[in-house]
Amino acid sequence: MIFDDIDKKLLHLLQQDSKQTNKELSLKLNLSVTAVYERIKKLEREGVINKYVALIKKEKIDKSFIAFCHIKLIQHTQEYVVKFEKDVANLEEVVECFHISGDYDYLLKVIVSDMEAFREFMVNKLTSINHIGSTHSMFVINEVKHTTAIRV
Amino acid sequence: MIFDDIDKKLLHLLQQDSKQTNKELSLKLNLSVTAVYERIKKLEREGVINKYVALIKKEKIDKSFIAFCHIKLIQHTQEYVVKFEKDVANLEEVVECFHISGDYDYLLKVIVSDMEAFREFMVNKLTSINHIGSTHSMFVINEVKHTTAIRV
DNA sequence: GGTGAAATTGACAAGAC
DNA sequence: GTCTTGTCAATTTCACC
């Protein structure tokens, strides 16, 4: 799919605030309400817009502790890898998991309430997954930037 | 603020799909439409729900290349740190930036179209920010998990 | 805390330019 | 591909339990 400037601006606006009415969007884009409506439906149909979600302020639900965990597997057989990825994806504390290049195999982003909860997560959940060789954790001191919006 | 089971379930549902109507939510929660409405408004007022956004499928806009960059600063004076954080936050390719513990000072998540775009980003944007000592980049081979939803 | 009905406003479909 | 009109369904308010 090819995007014109209006599509790009529309995607930008919807990534900032998806609760804007089509009328508000039409004013910002100098378009009619129907035109906005049609463009959005097209973007949804094509799968460009994946879904609409509510974003929660972590601090308000006592989930202010962020850690990144590097993980190295013992072995890299197909079976081990598939099992590990499935198990990790099922852990609710893990919000992101990437297979990466470099010294370690995986990088996980973990969100919990505090260091004690993180310790429990490591001992009871993460390291109870088999095939994990070594881990290395880094703790977030300060979240400088975090956005879900990607420039089109 | 204290959450009962209905609040938790409501937050869970809205983090999955914020475009559900209050009627749909009322059926899932065994509540009246107005009760759902009031609970959502309260969560918005209290700042628990931060905002509503559209999520875009990276692949559809040719932004499939993810990299993590470790960065160490030359110096750590107040002035240098503030300037660096401000400059990095303004880079559109940087979607996340954390001040972290460990060998490096910062961890950046960068999203671009391909390795060539990443190279350009490093040469023209990131390393043109002053005070950067050393960097170490890891490339994402596969995105195993990525969610914006946090368990309440 | 919750409901149900009325008023307002936006979403959506059909047809014309 | 965009605009206008008209209908329907949603959100929002209010009186009440």
Short mmCIF file of C-alpha atoms (C1' of nucleotides) in Angstrom, two decimals:
data_model
loop_
_atom_site.label_atom_id
_atom_site.label_comp_id
_atom_site.label_asym_id
_atom_site.label_seq_id
_atom_site.Cartn_x
_atom_site.Cartn_y
_atom_site.Cartn_z
CA MET A 1 0.00 0.00 0.00
CA ILE A 2 1.19 3.48 -0.81
CA PHE A 3 0.55 6.42 1.52
CA ASP A 4 0.04 10.04 0.56
CA ASP A 5 0.72 12.91 2.92
CA ILE A 6 -2.83 12.83 4.26
CA ASP A 7 -2.55 9.13 5.13
CA LYS A 8 0.72 9.77 6.90
CA LYS A 9 -0.70 12.64 8.90
CA LEU A 10 -3.82 10.62 9.70
CA LEU A 11 -1.73 7.70 10.98
CA HIS A 12 0.32 10.11 13.02
CA LEU A 13 -2.80 11.60 14.61
CA LEU A 14 -4.39 8.22 15.35
CA GLN A 15 -1.18 6.96 16.94
CA GLN A 16 -1.33 9.92 19.33
CA ASP A 17 -5.03 9.74 20.12
CA SER A 18 -7.46 7.23 18.66
CA LYS A 19 -10.47 8.67 20.49
CA GLN A 20 -10.62 11.77 18.31
CA THR A 21 -13.87 11.98 16.35
CA ASN A 22 -13.80 11.91 12.59
CA LYS A 23 -14.97 15.50 12.69
CA GLU A 24 -11.94 16.60 14.72
CA LEU A 25 -9.71 14.68 12.34
CA SER A 26 -11.43 16.21 9.32
CA LEU A 27 -10.67 19.71 10.62
CA LYS A 28 -7.01 18.89 11.25
CA LEU A 29 -6.69 17.31 7.80
CA ASN A 30 -8.85 19.78 5.87
CA LEU A 31 -11.07 16.97 4.65
CA SER A 32 -14.69 15.95 4.93
CA VAL A 33 -15.84 13.59 7.66
CA THR A 34 -16.67 10.92 5.11
CA ALA A 35 -13.26 11.13 3.47
CA VAL A 36 -11.61 10.65 6.85
CA TYR A 37 -13.91 7.73 7.55
CA GLU A 38 -13.10 6.04 4.25
CA ARG A 39 -9.35 6.49 4.71
CA ILE A 40 -9.43 5.02 8.20
CA LYS A 41 -11.49 2.02 7.04
CA LYS A 42 -9.00 1.42 4.23
CA LEU A 43 -6.06 1.53 6.66
CA GLU A 44 -7.88 -0.93 8.93
CA ARG A 45 -8.80 -3.23 6.03
CA GLU A 46 -5.23 -3.30 4.73
CA GLY A 47 -3.98 -4.17 8.21
CA VAL A 48 -1.87 -1.02 8.53
CA ILE A 49 -3.80 -0.14 11.66
CA ASN A 50 -3.45 -3.30 13.69
CA LYS A 51 -5.64 -2.47 16.65
CA TYR A 52 -6.85 0.20 19.03
CA VAL A 53 -5.84 -0.04 22.67
CA ALA A 54 -5.95 1.84 25.96
CA LEU A 55 -2.53 2.64 27.41
CA ILE A 56 -2.20 2.49 31.17
CA LYS A 57 0.07 4.60 33.36
CA LYS A 58 2.36 2.00 34.98
CA GLU A 59 2.83 4.00 38.17
CA LYS A 60 -0.91 4.03 38.87
CA ILE A 61 -1.08 0.25 39.03
CA ASP A 62 2.13 -0.23 41.00
CA LYS A 63 4.20 -1.54 38.09
CA SER A 64 7.05 0.94 38.13
CA PHE A 65 9.98 -1.44 38.04
CA ILE A 66 11.39 -2.21 34.60
CA ALA A 67 14.22 -4.64 33.94
CA PHE A 68 15.91 -5.97 30.82
CA CYS A 69 17.15 -9.56 30.94
CA HIS A 70 19.67 -11.03 28.61
CA ILE A 71 19.31 -14.77 28.26
CA LYS A 72 21.57 -17.38 26.79
CA LEU A 73 20.24 -20.87 26.08
CA ILE A 74 22.18 -24.04 26.86
CA GLN A 75 21.43 -25.54 23.49
CA HIS A 76 19.91 -24.22 20.31
CA THR A 77 18.04 -27.18 18.95
CA GLN A 78 14.72 -26.42 17.26
CA GLU A 79 12.88 -28.12 20.07
CA TYR A 80 14.55 -26.12 22.85
CA VAL A 81 14.11 -22.81 21.08
CA VAL A 82 10.42 -23.30 20.30
CA LYS A 83 9.68 -24.40 23.85
CA PHE A 84 11.59 -21.49 25.38
CA GLU A 85 9.87 -18.89 23.21
CA LYS A 86 6.45 -20.31 24.00
CA ASP A 87 7.08 -20.39 27.74
CA VAL A 88 8.49 -16.88 27.85
CA ALA A 89 5.59 -15.46 25.82
CA ASN A 90 3.23 -16.85 28.42
CA LEU A 91 4.83 -14.96 31.29
CA GLU A 92 2.68 -11.93 32.03
CA GLU A 93 5.63 -9.97 33.45
CA VAL A 94 7.40 -10.19 30.08
CA VAL A 95 6.05 -7.44 27.85
CA GLU A 96 8.68 -7.76 25.12
CA CYS A 97 10.94 -10.58 24.02
CA PHE A 98 13.43 -10.46 21.16
CA HIS A 99 15.77 -12.98 19.61
CA ILE A 100 18.89 -10.88 19.11
CA SER A 101 22.37 -10.96 17.69
CA GLY A 102 25.38 -10.76 19.97
CA ASP A 103 26.69 -12.48 23.06
CA TYR A 104 23.27 -13.44 24.34
CA ASP A 105 20.36 -15.09 22.54
CA TYR A 106 17.39 -13.17 23.89
CA LEU A 107 16.53 -9.79 25.34
CA LEU A 108 13.46 -9.55 27.56
CA LYS A 109 11.71 -6.48 28.89
CA VAL A 110 10.09 -7.24 32.23
CA ILE A 111 7.64 -5.05 34.16
CA VAL A 112 6.90 -5.72 37.83
CA SER A 113 6.18 -3.70 40.97
CA ASP A 114 9.59 -3.61 42.65
CA MET A 115 12.94 -5.33 43.04
CA GLU A 116 11.47 -7.96 45.35
CA ALA A 117 8.84 -8.85 42.77
CA PHE A 118 11.60 -9.04 40.18
CA ARG A 119 13.59 -11.40 42.36
CA GLU A 120 10.54 -13.62 42.71
CA PHE A 121 9.97 -13.48 38.98
CA MET A 122 13.55 -14.60 38.32
CA VAL A 123 13.56 -17.40 40.87
CA ASN A 124 10.04 -18.77 40.43
CA LYS A 125 9.19 -18.08 36.82
CA LEU A 126 12.05 -17.28 34.48
CA THR A 127 14.71 -19.69 35.70
CA SER A 128 12.13 -22.44 36.10
CA ILE A 129 11.97 -22.50 32.32
CA ASN A 130 14.33 -25.21 31.20
CA HIS A 131 17.30 -24.83 28.87
CA ILE A 132 18.34 -21.42 30.16
CA GLY A 133 22.11 -21.20 30.38
CA SER A 134 23.00 -17.81 31.79
CA THR A 135 21.17 -14.54 32.39
CA HIS A 136 22.26 -10.95 32.84
CA SER A 137 19.85 -8.32 34.14
CA MET A 138 19.89 -4.56 33.78
CA PHE A 139 17.59 -2.32 35.79
CA VAL A 140 15.93 0.81 34.53
CA ILE A 141 16.90 3.85 36.56
CA ASN A 142 14.81 6.25 34.51
CA GLU A 143 12.51 5.96 31.51
CA VAL A 144 13.68 8.77 29.24
CA LYS A 145 11.37 8.04 26.31
CA HIS A 146 8.63 5.57 25.53
CA THR A 147 6.26 5.83 22.61
CA THR A 148 4.06 3.41 20.70
CA ALA A 149 3.98 5.71 17.68
CA ILE A 150 6.14 4.96 14.65
CA ARG A 151 6.88 7.62 12.05
CA VAL A 152 5.31 6.63 8.72
CA MET B 1 -6.81 4.17 43.74
CA ILE B 2 -7.97 0.70 44.57
CA PHE B 3 -9.26 -1.68 41.91
CA ASP B 4 -11.89 -4.37 42.33
CA ASP B 5 -12.11 -7.39 40.07
CA ILE B 6 -14.42 -5.59 37.66
CA ASP B 7 -11.96 -2.70 37.26
CA LYS B 8 -9.16 -5.15 36.60
CA LYS B 9 -11.14 -7.03 34.00
CA LEU B 10 -12.25 -3.76 32.42
CA LEU B 11 -8.65 -2.53 32.18
CA HIS B 12 -7.65 -5.86 30.71
CA LEU B 13 -10.36 -5.64 28.06
CA LEU B 14 -9.58 -2.03 27.14
CA GLN B 15 -5.88 -2.80 26.83
CA GLN B 16 -6.76 -5.47 24.27
CA ASP B 17 -9.32 -3.46 22.31
CA SER B 18 -10.39 0.08 23.11
CA LYS B 19 -12.90 0.25 20.27
CA GLN B 20 -15.40 -2.09 21.96
CA THR B 21 -18.67 -0.34 22.69
CA ASN B 22 -19.82 0.10 26.26
CA LYS B 23 -22.63 -2.30 25.43
CA GLU B 24 -20.20 -5.07 24.47
CA LEU B 25 -18.22 -4.38 27.63
CA SER B 26 -21.38 -4.41 29.74
CA LEU B 27 -22.20 -7.90 28.49
CA LYS B 28 -18.70 -9.21 29.21
CA LEU B 29 -18.73 -7.66 32.69
CA ASN B 30 -22.37 -8.36 33.58
CA LEU B 31 -23.01 -4.68 34.21
CA SER B 32 -25.23 -1.96 32.82
CA VAL B 33 -23.96 0.30 30.06
CA THR B 34 -23.95 3.29 32.40
CA ALA B 35 -21.98 1.47 35.08
CA VAL B 36 -19.33 0.61 32.51
CA TYR B 37 -19.33 4.21 31.33
CA GLU B 38 -18.86 5.57 34.87
CA ARG B 39 -16.04 3.15 35.66
CA ILE B 40 -14.18 4.06 32.49
CA LYS B 41 -14.59 7.78 33.16
CA LYS B 42 -13.23 7.29 36.67
CA LEU B 43 -10.20 5.40 35.36
CA GLU B 44 -9.59 8.20 32.85
CA ARG B 45 -10.05 10.92 35.50
CA GLU B 46 -7.62 9.24 37.89
CA GLY B 47 -5.06 8.95 35.10
CA VAL B 48 -4.96 5.17 35.22
CA ILE B 49 -5.91 5.11 31.56
CA ASN B 50 -3.31 7.38 30.07
CA LYS B 51 -4.51 7.54 26.50
CA TYR B 52 -6.08 5.66 23.63
CA VAL B 53 -3.98 4.98 20.57
CA ALA B 54 -3.97 3.15 17.26
CA LEU B 55 -1.22 0.55 16.92
CA ILE B 56 0.36 0.17 13.52
CA LYS B 57 1.78 -2.99 11.97
CA LYS B 58 5.45 -2.14 11.45
CA GLU B 59 5.83 -4.38 8.42
CA LYS B 60 3.10 -2.52 6.54
CA ILE B 61 4.97 0.77 6.71
CA ASP B 62 8.41 -0.69 5.96
CA LYS B 63 9.76 -0.38 9.48
CA SER B 64 10.75 -3.97 10.15
CA PHE B 65 14.25 -3.46 11.42
CA ILE B 66 14.64 -3.22 15.18
CA ALA B 67 17.91 -2.57 16.96
CA PHE B 68 18.94 -2.01 20.57
CA CYS B 69 21.81 0.38 21.19
CA HIS B 70 23.82 0.53 24.36
CA ILE B 71 25.36 3.94 24.91
CA LYS B 72 28.02 5.13 27.30
CA LEU B 73 28.54 8.84 27.84
CA ILE B 74 31.97 10.45 28.06
CA GLN B 75 31.08 12.42 31.12
CA HIS B 76 28.14 12.40 33.49
CA THR B 77 27.74 16.02 34.45
CA GLN B 78 24.19 17.25 34.89
CA GLU B 79 24.53 19.39 31.79
CA TYR B 80 25.72 16.56 29.54
CA VAL B 81 23.06 14.15 30.75
CA VAL B 82 20.15 16.55 30.31
CA LYS B 83 21.31 17.54 26.84
CA PHE B 84 21.80 13.94 25.75
CA GLU B 85 18.38 12.83 26.98
CA LYS B 86 16.68 15.73 25.28
CA ASP B 87 18.45 15.12 21.96
CA VAL B 88 17.78 11.40 21.99
CA ALA B 89 14.09 11.88 22.81
CA ASN B 90 13.78 14.05 19.72
CA LEU B 91 15.02 11.34 17.37
CA GLU B 92 11.99 9.81 15.68
CA GLU B 93 13.76 6.48 15.13
CA VAL B 94 14.18 6.06 18.89
CA VAL B 95 10.95 4.64 20.29
CA GLU B 96 12.29 3.80 23.74
CA CYS B 97 15.19 5.12 25.79
CA PHE B 98 16.15 4.01 29.27
CA HIS B 99 18.80 5.08 31.72
CA ILE B 100 20.01 1.73 33.03
CA SER B 101 22.34 0.12 35.50
CA GLY B 102 25.35 -1.84 34.33
CA ASP B 103 28.28 -1.33 32.02
CA TYR B 104 26.49 1.14 29.77
CA ASP B 105 24.48 4.22 30.68
CA TYR B 106 21.59 3.99 28.25
CA LEU B 107 19.61 1.43 26.28
CA LEU B 108 17.80 2.60 23.17
CA LYS B 109 15.26 0.79 21.05
CA VAL B 110 15.46 1.94 17.47
CA ILE B 111 13.04 1.18 14.65
CA VAL B 112 13.99 1.78 11.02
CA SER B 113 13.39 0.14 7.65
CA ASP B 114 16.59 -1.86 7.16
CA MET B 115 20.26 -2.18 8.05
CA GLU B 116 21.21 0.59 5.65
CA ALA B 117 18.75 2.96 7.32
CA PHE B 118 20.19 1.93 10.65
CA ARG B 119 23.70 2.70 9.48
CA GLU B 120 22.55 6.15 8.37
CA PHE B 121 20.82 6.68 11.67
CA MET B 122 23.99 5.84 13.57
CA VAL B 123 26.28 7.97 11.44
CA ASN B 124 24.09 10.99 10.83
CA LYS B 125 21.89 11.19 13.88
CA LEU B 126 22.97 9.25 16.95
CA THR B 127 26.70 9.81 16.88
CA SER B 128 26.22 13.43 15.94
CA ILE B 129 24.89 13.93 19.44
CA ASN B 130 27.81 15.10 21.53
CA HIS B 131 29.19 13.46 24.65
CA ILE B 132 28.66 9.91 23.46
CA GLY B 133 31.60 7.74 24.44
CA SER B 134 30.99 4.27 23.11
CA THR B 135 28.05 2.39 21.62
CA HIS B 136 27.19 -1.26 21.22
CA SER B 137 24.35 -2.38 18.96
CA MET B 138 22.29 -5.56 18.96
CA PHE B 139 19.99 -6.45 16.09
CA VAL B 140 16.64 -8.12 16.45
CA ILE B 141 16.48 -11.42 14.57
CA ASN B 142 12.92 -12.16 15.58
CA GLU B 143 10.27 -10.44 17.68
CA VAL B 144 8.99 -13.22 19.94
CA LYS B 145 6.58 -11.13 22.00
CA HIS B 146 5.45 -7.53 22.08
CA THR B 147 2.47 -6.25 24.02
CA THR B 148 1.37 -2.88 25.34
CA ALA B 149 -0.90 -4.49 27.94
CA ILE B 150 0.22 -4.70 31.56
CA ARG B 151 -1.43 -7.08 34.00
CA VAL B 152 -3.23 -5.09 36.70
"C1'" DG C 1 -22.12 1.42 44.51
"C1'" DG C 2 -25.87 0.53 40.75
"C1'" DT C 3 -30.19 1.06 36.80
"C1'" DG C 4 -33.15 2.73 32.82
"C1'" DA C 5 -34.90 6.09 29.78
"C1'" DA C 6 -34.22 10.50 27.31
"C1'" DA C 7 -31.20 13.73 24.80
"C1'" DT C 8 -27.12 14.53 22.17
"C1'" DT C 9 -23.69 13.41 19.03
"C1'" DG C 10 -21.02 10.58 16.18
"C1'" DA C 11 -20.73 6.59 12.88
"C1'" DC C 12 -22.04 4.75 8.81
"C1'" DA C 13 -24.60 3.96 4.03
"C1'" DA C 14 -26.45 5.64 -0.25
"C1'" DG C 15 -26.39 8.59 -3.88
"C1'" DA C 16 -24.54 12.97 -6.50
"C1'" DC C 17 -20.72 15.68 -8.00
"C1'" DG D 1 -11.74 10.22 -4.54
"C1'" DT D 2 -14.60 13.61 -2.04
"C1'" DC D 3 -19.11 15.87 -0.36
"C1'" DT D 4 -24.32 15.94 1.32
"C1'" DT D 5 -28.08 13.95 3.22
"C1'" DG D 6 -30.44 10.76 6.21
"C1'" DT D 7 -30.66 6.83 9.42
"C1'" DC D 8 -29.11 4.25 13.08
"C1'" DA D 9 -26.37 3.30 17.03
"C1'" DA D 10 -23.39 5.01 20.09
"C1'" DT D 11 -22.18 8.15 24.06
"C1'" DT D 12 -23.58 11.04 27.70
"C1'" DT D 13 -26.79 13.16 31.08
"C1'" DC D 14 -30.21 12.82 34.50
"C1'" DA D 15 -33.60 11.18 37.74
"C1'" DC D 16 -33.89 7.51 40.72
"C1'" DC D 17 -32.93 3.06 43.58
#
